JSON list of C-alpha atoms in Angstrom, two decimals:
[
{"chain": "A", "resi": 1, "resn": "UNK", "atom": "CA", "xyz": [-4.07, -1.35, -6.13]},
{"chain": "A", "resi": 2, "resn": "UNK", "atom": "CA", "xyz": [-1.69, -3.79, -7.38]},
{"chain": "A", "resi": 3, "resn": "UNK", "atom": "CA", "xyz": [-1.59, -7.37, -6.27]},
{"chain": "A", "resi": 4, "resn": "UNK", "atom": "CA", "xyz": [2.37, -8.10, -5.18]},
{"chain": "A", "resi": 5, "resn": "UNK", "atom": "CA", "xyz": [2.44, -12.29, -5.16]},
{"chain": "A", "resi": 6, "resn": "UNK", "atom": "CA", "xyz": [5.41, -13.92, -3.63]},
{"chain": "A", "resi": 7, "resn": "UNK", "atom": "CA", "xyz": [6.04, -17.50, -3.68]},
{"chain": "A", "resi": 8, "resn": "UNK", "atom": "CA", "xyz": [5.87, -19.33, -0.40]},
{"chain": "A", "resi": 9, "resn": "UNK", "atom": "CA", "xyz": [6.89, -22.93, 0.20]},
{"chain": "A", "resi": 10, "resn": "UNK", "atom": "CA", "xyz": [6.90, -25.34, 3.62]},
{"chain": "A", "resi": 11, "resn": "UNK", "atom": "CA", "xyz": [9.26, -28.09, 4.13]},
{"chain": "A", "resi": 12, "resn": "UNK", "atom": "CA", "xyz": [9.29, -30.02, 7.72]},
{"chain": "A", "resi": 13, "resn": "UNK", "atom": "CA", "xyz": [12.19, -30.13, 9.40]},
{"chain": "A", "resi": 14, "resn": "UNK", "atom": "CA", "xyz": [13.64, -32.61, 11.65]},
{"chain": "A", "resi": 15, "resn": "UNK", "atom": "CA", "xyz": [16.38, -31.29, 14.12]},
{"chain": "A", "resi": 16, "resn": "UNK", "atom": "CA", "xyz": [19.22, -32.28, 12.24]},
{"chain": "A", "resi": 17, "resn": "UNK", "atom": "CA", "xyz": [18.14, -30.76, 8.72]},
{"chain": "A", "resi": 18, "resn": "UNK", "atom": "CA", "xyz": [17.72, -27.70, 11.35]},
{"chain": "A", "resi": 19, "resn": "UNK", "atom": "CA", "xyz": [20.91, -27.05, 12.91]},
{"chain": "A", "resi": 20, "resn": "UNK", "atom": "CA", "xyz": [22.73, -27.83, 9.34]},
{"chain": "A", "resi": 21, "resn": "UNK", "atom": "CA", "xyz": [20.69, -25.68, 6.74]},
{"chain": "A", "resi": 22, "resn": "UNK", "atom": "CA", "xyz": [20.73, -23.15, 9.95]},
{"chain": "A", "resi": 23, "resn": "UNK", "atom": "CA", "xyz": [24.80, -23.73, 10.15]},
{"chain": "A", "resi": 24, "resn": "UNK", "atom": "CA", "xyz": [24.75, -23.19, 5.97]},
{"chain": "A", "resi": 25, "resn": "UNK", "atom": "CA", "xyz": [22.33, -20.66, 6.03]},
{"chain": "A", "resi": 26, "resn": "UNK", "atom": "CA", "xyz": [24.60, -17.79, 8.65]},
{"chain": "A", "resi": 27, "resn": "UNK", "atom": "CA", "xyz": [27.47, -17.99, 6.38]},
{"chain": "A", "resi": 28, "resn": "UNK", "atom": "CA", "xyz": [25.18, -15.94, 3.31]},
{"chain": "A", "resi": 29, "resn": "UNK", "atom": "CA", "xyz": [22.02, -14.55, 5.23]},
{"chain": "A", "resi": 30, "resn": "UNK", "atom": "CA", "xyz": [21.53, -12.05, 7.35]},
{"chain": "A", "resi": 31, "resn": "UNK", "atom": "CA", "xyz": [19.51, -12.36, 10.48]},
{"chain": "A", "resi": 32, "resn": "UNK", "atom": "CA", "xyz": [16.51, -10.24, 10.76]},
{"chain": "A", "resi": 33, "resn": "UNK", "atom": "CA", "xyz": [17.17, -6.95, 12.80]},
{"chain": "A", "resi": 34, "resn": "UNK", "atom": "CA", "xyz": [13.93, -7.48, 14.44]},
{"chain": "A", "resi": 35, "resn": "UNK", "atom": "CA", "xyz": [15.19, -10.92, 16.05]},
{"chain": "A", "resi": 36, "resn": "UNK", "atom": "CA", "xyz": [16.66, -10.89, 19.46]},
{"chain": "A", "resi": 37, "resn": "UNK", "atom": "CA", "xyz": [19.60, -13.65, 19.84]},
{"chain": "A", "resi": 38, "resn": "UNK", "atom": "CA", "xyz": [18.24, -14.91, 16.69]},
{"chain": "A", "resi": 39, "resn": "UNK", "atom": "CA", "xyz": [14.54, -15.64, 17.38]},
{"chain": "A", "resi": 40, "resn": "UNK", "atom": "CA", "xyz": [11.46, -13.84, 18.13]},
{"chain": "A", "resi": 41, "resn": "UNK", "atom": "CA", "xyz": [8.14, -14.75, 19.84]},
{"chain": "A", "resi": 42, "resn": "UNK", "atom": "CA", "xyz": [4.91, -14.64, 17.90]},
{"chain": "A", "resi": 43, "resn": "UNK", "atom": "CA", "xyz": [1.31, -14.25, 18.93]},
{"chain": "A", "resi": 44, "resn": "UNK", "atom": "CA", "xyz": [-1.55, -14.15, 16.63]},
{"chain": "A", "resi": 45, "resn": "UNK", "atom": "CA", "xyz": [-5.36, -14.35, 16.66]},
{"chain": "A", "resi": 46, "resn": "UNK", "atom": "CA", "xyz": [-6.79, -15.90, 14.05]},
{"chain": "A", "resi": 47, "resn": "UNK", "atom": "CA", "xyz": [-10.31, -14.99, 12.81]},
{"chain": "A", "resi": 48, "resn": "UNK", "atom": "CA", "xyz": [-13.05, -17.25, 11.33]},
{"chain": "A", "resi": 49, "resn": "UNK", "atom": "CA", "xyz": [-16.81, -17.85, 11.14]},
{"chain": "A", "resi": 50, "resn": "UNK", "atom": "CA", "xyz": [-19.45, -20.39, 12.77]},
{"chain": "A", "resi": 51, "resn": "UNK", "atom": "CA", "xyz": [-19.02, -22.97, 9.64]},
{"chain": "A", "resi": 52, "resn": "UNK", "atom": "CA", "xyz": [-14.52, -22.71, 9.97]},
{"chain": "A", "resi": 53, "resn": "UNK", "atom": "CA", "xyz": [-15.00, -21.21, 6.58]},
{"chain": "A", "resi": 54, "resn": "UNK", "atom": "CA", "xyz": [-10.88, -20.25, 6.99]},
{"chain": "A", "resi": 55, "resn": "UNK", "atom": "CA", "xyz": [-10.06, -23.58, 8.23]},
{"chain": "A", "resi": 56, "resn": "UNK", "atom": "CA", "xyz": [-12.04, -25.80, 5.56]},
{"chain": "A", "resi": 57, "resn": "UNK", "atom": "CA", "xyz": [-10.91, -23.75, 2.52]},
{"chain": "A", "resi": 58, "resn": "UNK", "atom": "CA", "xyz": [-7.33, -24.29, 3.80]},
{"chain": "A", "resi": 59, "resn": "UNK", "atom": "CA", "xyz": [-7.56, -28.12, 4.57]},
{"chain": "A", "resi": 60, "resn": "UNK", "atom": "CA", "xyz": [-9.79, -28.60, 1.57]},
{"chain": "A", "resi": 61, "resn": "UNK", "atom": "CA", "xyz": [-6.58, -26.72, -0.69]},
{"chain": "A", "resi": 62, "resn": "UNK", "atom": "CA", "xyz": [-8.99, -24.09, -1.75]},
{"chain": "A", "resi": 63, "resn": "UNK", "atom": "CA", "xyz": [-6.53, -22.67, -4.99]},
{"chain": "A", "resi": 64, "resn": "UNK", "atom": "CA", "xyz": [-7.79, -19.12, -3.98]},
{"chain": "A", "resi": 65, "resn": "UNK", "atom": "CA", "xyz": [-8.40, -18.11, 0.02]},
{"chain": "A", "resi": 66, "resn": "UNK", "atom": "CA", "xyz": [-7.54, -15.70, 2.35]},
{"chain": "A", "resi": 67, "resn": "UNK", "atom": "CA", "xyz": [-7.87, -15.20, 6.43]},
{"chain": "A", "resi": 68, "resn": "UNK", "atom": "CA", "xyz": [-7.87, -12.47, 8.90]},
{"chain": "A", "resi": 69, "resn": "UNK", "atom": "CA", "xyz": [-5.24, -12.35, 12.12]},
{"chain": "A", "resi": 70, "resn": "UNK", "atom": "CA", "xyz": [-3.70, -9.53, 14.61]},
{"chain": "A", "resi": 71, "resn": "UNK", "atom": "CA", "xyz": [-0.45, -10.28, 15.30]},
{"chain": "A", "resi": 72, "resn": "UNK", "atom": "CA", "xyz": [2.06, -8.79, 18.06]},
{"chain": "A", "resi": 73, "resn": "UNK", "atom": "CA", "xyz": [6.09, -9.88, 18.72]},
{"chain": "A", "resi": 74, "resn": "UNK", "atom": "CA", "xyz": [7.79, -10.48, 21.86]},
{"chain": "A", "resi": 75, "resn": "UNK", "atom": "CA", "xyz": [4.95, -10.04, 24.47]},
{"chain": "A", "resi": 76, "resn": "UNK", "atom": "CA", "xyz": [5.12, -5.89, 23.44]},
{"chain": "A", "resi": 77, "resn": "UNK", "atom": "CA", "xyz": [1.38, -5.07, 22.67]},
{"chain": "A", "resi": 78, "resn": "UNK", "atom": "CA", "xyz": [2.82, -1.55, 21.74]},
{"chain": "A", "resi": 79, "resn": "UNK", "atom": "CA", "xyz": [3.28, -2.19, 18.12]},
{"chain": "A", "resi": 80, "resn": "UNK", "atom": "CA", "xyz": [0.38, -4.60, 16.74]},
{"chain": "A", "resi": 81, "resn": "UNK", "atom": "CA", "xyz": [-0.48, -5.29, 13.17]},
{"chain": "A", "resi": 82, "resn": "UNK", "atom": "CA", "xyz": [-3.95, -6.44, 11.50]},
{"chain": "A", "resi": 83, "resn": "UNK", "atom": "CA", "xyz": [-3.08, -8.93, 8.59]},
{"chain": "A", "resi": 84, "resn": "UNK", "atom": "CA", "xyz": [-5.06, -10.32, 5.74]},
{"chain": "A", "resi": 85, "resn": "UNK", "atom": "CA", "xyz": [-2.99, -13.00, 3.88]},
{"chain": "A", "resi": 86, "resn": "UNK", "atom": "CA", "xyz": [-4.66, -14.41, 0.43]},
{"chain": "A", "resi": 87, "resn": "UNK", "atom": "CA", "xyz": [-3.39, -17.50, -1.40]},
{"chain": "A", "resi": 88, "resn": "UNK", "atom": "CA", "xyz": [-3.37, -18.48, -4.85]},
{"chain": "A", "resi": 89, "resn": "UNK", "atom": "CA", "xyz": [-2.02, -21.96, -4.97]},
{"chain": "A", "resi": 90, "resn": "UNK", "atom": "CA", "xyz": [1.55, -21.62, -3.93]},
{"chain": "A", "resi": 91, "resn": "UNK", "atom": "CA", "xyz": [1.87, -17.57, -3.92]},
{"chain": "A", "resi": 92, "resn": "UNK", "atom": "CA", "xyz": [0.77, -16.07, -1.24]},
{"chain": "A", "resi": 93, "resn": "UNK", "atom": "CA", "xyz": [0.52, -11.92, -0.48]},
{"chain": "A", "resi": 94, "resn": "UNK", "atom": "CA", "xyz": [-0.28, -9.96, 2.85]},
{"chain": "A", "resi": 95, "resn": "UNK", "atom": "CA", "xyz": [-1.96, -6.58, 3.93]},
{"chain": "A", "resi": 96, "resn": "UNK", "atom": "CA", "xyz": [-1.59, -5.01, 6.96]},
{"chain": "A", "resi": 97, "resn": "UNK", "atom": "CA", "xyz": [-2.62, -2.09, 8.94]},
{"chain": "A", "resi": 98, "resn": "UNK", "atom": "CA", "xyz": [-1.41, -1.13, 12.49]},
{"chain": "A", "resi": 99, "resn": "UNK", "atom": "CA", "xyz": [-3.71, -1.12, 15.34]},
{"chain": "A", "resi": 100, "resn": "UNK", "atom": "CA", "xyz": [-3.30, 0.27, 18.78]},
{"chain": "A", "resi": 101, "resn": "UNK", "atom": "CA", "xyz": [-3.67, -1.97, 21.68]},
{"chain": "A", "resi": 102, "resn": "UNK", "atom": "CA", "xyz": [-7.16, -0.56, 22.61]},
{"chain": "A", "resi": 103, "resn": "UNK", "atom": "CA", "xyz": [-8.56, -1.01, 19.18]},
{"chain": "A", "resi": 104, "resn": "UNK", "atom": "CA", "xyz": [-7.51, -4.55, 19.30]},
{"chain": "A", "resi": 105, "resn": "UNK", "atom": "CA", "xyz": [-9.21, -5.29, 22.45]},
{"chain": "A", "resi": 106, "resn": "UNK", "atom": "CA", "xyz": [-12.73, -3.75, 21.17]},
{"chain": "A", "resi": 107, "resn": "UNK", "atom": "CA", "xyz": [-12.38, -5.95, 18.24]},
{"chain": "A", "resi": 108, "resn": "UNK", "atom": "CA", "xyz": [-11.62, -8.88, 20.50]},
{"chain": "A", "resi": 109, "resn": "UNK", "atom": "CA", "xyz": [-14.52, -7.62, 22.69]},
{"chain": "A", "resi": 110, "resn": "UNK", "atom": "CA", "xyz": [-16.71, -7.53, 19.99]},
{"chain": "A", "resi": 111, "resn": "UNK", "atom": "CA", "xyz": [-16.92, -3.68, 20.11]},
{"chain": "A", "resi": 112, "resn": "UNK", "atom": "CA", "xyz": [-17.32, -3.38, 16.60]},
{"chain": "A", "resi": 113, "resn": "UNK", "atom": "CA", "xyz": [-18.79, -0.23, 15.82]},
{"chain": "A", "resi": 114, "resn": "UNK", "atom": "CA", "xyz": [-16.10, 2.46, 15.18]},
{"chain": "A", "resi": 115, "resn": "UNK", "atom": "CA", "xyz": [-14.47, 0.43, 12.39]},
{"chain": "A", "resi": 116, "resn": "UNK", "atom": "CA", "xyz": [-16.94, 0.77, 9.73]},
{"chain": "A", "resi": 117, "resn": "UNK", "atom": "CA", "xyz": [-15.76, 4.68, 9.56]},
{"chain": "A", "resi": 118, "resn": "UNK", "atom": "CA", "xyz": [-12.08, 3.68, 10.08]},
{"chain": "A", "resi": 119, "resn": "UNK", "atom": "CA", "xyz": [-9.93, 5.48, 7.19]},
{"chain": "A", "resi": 120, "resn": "UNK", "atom": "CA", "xyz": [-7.82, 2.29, 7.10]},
{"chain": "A", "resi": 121, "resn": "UNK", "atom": "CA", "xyz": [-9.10, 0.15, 4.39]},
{"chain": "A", "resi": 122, "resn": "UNK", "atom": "CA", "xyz": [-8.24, -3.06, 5.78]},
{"chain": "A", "resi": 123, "resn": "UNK", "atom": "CA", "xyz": [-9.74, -1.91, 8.91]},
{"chain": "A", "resi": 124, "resn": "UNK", "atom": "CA", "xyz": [-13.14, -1.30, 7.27]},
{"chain": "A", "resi": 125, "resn": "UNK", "atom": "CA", "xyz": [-12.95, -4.38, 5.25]},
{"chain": "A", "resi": 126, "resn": "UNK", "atom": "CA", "xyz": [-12.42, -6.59, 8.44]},
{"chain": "A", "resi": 127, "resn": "UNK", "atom": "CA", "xyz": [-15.36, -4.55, 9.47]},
{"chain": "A", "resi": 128, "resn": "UNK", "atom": "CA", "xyz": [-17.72, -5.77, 6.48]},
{"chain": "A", "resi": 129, "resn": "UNK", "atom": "CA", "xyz": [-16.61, -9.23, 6.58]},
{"chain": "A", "resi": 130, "resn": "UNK", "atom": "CA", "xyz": [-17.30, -9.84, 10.23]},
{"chain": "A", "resi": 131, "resn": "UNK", "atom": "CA", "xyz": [-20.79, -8.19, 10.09]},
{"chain": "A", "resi": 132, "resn": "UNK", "atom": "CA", "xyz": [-21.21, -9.72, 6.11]},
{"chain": "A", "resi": 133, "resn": "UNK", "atom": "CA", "xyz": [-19.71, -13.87, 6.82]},
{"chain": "A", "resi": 134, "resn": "UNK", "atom": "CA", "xyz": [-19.60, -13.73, 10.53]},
{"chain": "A", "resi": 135, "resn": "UNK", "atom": "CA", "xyz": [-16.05, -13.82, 11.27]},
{"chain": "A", "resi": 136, "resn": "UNK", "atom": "CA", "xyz": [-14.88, -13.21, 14.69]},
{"chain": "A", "resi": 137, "resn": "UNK", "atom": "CA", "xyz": [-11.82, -14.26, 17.05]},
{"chain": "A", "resi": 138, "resn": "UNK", "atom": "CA", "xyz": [-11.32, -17.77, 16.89]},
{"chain": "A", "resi": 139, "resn": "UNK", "atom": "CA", "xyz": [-8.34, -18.49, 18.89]},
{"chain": "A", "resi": 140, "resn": "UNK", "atom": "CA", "xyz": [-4.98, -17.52, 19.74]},
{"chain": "A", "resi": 141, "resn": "UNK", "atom": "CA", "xyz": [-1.73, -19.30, 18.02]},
{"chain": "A", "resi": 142, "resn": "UNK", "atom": "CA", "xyz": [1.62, -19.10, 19.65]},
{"chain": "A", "resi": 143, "resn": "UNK", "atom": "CA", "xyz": [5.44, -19.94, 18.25]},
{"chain": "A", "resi": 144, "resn": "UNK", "atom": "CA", "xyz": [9.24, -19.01, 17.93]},
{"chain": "A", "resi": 145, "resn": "UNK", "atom": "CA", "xyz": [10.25, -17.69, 14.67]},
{"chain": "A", "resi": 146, "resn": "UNK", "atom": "CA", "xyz": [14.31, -17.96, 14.10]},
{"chain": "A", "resi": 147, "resn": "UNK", "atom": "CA", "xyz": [14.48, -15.59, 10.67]},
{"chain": "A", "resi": 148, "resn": "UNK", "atom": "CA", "xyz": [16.69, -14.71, 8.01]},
{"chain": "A", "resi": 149, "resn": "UNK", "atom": "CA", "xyz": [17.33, -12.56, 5.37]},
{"chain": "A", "resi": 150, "resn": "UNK", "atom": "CA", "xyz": [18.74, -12.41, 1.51]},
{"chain": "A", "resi": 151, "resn": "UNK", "atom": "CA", "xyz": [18.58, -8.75, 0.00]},
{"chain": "A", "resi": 152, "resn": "UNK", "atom": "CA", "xyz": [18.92, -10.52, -3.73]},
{"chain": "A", "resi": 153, "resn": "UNK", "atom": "CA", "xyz": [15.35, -11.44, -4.70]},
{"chain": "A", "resi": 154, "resn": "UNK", "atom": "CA", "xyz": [14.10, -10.87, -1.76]},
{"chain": "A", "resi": 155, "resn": "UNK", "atom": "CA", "xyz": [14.56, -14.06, 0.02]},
{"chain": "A", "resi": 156, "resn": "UNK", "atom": "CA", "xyz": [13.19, -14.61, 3.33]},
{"chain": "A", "resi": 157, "resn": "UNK", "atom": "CA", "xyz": [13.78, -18.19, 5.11]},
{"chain": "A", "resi": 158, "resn": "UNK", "atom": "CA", "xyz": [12.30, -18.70, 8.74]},
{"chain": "A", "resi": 159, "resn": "UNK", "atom": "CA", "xyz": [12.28, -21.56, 10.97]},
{"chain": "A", "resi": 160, "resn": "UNK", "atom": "CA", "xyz": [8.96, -21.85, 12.74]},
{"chain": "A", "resi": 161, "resn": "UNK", "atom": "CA", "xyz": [8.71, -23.89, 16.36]},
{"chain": "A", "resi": 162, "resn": "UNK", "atom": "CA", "xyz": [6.84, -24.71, 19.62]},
{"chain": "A", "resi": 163, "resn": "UNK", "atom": "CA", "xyz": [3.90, -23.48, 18.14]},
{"chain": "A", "resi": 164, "resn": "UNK", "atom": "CA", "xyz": [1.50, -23.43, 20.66]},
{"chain": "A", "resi": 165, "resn": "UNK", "atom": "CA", "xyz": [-2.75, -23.39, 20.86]},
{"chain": "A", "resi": 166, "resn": "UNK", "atom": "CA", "xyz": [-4.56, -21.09, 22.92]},
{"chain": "A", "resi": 167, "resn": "UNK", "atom": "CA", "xyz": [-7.49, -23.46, 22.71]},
{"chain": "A", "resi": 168, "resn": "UNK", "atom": "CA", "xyz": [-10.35, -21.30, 23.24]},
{"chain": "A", "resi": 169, "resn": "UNK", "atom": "CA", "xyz": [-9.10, -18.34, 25.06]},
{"chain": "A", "resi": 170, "resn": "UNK", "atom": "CA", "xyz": [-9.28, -15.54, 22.36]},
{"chain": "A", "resi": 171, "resn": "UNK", "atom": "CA", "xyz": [-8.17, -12.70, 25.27]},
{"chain": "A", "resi": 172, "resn": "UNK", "atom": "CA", "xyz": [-4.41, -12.61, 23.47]},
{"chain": "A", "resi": 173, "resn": "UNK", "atom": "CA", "xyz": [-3.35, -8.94, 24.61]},
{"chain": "A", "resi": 174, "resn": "UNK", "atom": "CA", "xyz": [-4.01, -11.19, 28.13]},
{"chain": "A", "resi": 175, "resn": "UNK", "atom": "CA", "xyz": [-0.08, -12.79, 29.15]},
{"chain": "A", "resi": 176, "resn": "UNK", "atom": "CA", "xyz": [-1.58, -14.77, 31.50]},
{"chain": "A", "resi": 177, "resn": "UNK", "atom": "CA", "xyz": [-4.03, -16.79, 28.29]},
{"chain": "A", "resi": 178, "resn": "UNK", "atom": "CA", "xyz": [-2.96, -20.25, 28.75]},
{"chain": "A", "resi": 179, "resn": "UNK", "atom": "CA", "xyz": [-1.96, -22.10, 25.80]},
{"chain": "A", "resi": 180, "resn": "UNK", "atom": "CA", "xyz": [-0.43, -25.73, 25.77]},
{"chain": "A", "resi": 181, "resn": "UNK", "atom": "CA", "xyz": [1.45, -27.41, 22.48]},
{"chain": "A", "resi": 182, "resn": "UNK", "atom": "CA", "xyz": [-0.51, -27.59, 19.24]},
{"chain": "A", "resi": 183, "resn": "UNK", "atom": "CA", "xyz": [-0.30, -31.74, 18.97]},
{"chain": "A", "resi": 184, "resn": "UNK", "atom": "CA", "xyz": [3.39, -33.28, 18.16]},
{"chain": "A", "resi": 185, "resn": "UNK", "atom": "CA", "xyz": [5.78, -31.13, 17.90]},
{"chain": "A", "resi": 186, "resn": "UNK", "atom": "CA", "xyz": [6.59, -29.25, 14.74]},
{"chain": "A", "resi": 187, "resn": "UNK", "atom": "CA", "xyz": [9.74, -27.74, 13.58]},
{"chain": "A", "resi": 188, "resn": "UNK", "atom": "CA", "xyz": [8.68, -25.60, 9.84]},
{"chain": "A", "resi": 189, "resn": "UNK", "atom": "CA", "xyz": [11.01, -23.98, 7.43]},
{"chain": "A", "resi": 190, "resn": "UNK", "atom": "CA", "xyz": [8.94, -21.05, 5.53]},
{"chain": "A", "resi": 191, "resn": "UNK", "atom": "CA", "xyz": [10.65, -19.99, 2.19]},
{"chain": "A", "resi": 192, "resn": "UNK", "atom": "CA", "xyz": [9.50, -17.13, 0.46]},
{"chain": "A", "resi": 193, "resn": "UNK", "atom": "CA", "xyz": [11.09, -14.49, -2.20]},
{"chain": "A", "resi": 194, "resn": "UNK", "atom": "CA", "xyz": [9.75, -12.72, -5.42]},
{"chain": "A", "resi": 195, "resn": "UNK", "atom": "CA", "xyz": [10.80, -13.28, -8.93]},
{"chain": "A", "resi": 196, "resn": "UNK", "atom": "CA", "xyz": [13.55, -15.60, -8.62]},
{"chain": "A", "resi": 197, "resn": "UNK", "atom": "CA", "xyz": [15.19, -18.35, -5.21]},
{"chain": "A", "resi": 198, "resn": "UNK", "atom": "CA", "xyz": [19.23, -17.06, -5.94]},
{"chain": "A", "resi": 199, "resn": "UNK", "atom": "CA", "xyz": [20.65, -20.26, -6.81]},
{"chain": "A", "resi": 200, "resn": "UNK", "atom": "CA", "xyz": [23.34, -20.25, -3.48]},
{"chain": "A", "resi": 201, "resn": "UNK", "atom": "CA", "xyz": [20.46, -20.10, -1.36]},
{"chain": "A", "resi": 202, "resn": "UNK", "atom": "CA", "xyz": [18.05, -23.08, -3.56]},
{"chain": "A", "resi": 203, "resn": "UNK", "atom": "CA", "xyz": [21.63, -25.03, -3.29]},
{"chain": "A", "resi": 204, "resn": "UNK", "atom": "CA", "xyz": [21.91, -24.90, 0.84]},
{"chain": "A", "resi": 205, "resn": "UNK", "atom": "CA", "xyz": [18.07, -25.33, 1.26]},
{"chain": "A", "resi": 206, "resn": "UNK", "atom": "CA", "xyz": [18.60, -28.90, -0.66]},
{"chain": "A", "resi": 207, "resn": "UNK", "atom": "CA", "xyz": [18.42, -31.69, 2.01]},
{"chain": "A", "resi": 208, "resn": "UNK", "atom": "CA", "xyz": [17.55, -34.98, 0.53]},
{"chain": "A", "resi": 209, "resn": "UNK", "atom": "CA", "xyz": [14.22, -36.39, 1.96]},
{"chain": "A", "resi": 210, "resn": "UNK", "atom": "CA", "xyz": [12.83, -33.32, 3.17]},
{"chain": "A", "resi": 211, "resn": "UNK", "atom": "CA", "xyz": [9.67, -33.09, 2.68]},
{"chain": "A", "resi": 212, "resn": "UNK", "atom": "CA", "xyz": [7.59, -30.26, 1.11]},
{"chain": "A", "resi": 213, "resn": "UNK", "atom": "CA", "xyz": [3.92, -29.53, 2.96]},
{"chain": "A", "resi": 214, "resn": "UNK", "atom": "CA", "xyz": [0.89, -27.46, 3.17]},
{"chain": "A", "resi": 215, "resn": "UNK", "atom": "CA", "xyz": [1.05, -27.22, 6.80]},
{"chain": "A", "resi": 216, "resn": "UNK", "atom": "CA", "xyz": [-1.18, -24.67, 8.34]},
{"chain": "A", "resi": 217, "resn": "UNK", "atom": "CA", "xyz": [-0.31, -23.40, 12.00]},
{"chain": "A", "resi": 218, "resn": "UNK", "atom": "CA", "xyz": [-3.98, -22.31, 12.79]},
{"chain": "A", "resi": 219, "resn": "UNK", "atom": "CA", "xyz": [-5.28, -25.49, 11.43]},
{"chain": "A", "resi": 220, "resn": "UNK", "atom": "CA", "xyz": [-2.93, -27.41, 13.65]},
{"chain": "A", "resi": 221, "resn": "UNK", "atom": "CA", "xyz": [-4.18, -25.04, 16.36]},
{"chain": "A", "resi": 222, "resn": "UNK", "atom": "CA", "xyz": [-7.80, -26.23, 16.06]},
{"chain": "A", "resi": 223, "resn": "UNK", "atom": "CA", "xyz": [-6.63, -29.92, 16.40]},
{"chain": "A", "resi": 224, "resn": "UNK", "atom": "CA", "xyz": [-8.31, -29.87, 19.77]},
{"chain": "A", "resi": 225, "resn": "UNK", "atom": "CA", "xyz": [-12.12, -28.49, 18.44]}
]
């Protein structure tokens, strides 16, 4: 199967930076369909071993690395996706495979068995790893995603906020799994497209001193290990 890199780059934001690339941004974007008033609420359990295998390769800058999440929008555990994202230095690429609400609570729950003869490769190879390097839940990360879209080269600019740690509750299909604010608040601006950045959008997304990152919103969610 063929690899499909797309480049992916973090800048922080501070709230002014926000509401005026934001402002620029609605005049030649769209907004994602699958936003409501603009935004949408993420959850996602991230996966990872006894030794933080995900987290050190991603705070060492391990050039090549991957990690395992389930991920669901808007409290609605009726459409929920398994994800493997990989990363080679500043492209990144993602897998996914649906799962149905029951299937993600056995995994959860440690009820492991059924995957292995899953006919959904990612599935299976979740499966192998968690038997193979020990990966299981590891804990749940929470934020606001404001999203939009350019159809030209693919273009996809979100603004990521009140992310949010669910410390070591890993229970995430559970709405009442506390989680409290993932150290100082964060606002991040995610740009990613394919061959080519248009040049109208690289031209809006140019705010002098903004600074470019490697910020990691499960890392920051284990600030409290």
């Amino acid at each position: 199967m063929e690899v499909h890199y797309r480049h992916e780059v973090k800048h922080y934001l501070n709230v002014a930076d926000l509401v005026s690339i934001r402002k620029r941004l609605r005049c030649v974007m769209e907004t994602d369909p699958h936003a409501r008033d603009g935004t949408y609420q993420i959850r996602s359990l991230y996966f990872d071993n006894a030794k933080d295998k995900a987290l050190r390769e991603k705070v060492d800058g391990v050039n090549l690395r991957e990690k395992f999440r389930i991920r669901y929008y808007n409290g609605d555990p009726s459409l929920i996706h398994l994800e493997k994202k990989s990363k080679h230095n500043s492209l990144g690429t993602k897998y996914s495979a649906p799962l149905s609400a029951e299937e993600a609570q056995r995994i959860v729950d440690g009820e492991i068995g059924w995957m292995l003869d899953d006919r959904r490769p990612l599935v299976q190879e979740l499966y192998v790893k968690m038997r193979s390097q020990g990966l299981r839940p590891k804990t749940i990360v929470d934020y606001t995603r404001q999203p939009f879209i350019y159809r030209p080269g693919n273009v996809r600019v979100t603004f990521d906020y009140n992310i949010r740690t669910g410390l070591f509750c890993t229970d995430f299909l559970n709405p009442d799994c506390v989680t409290i604010p993932a150290g100082d608040p964060v606002i991040l601006m995610e740009v990613k497209w394919d061959a080519y950045l248009p040049d109208v959008i690289r031209c809006i997304l140019q705010e002098e001193g903004r600074m470019q990152t490697a910020f990691s919103k499960y890392a920051a969610c284990r600030v409290y290990d």
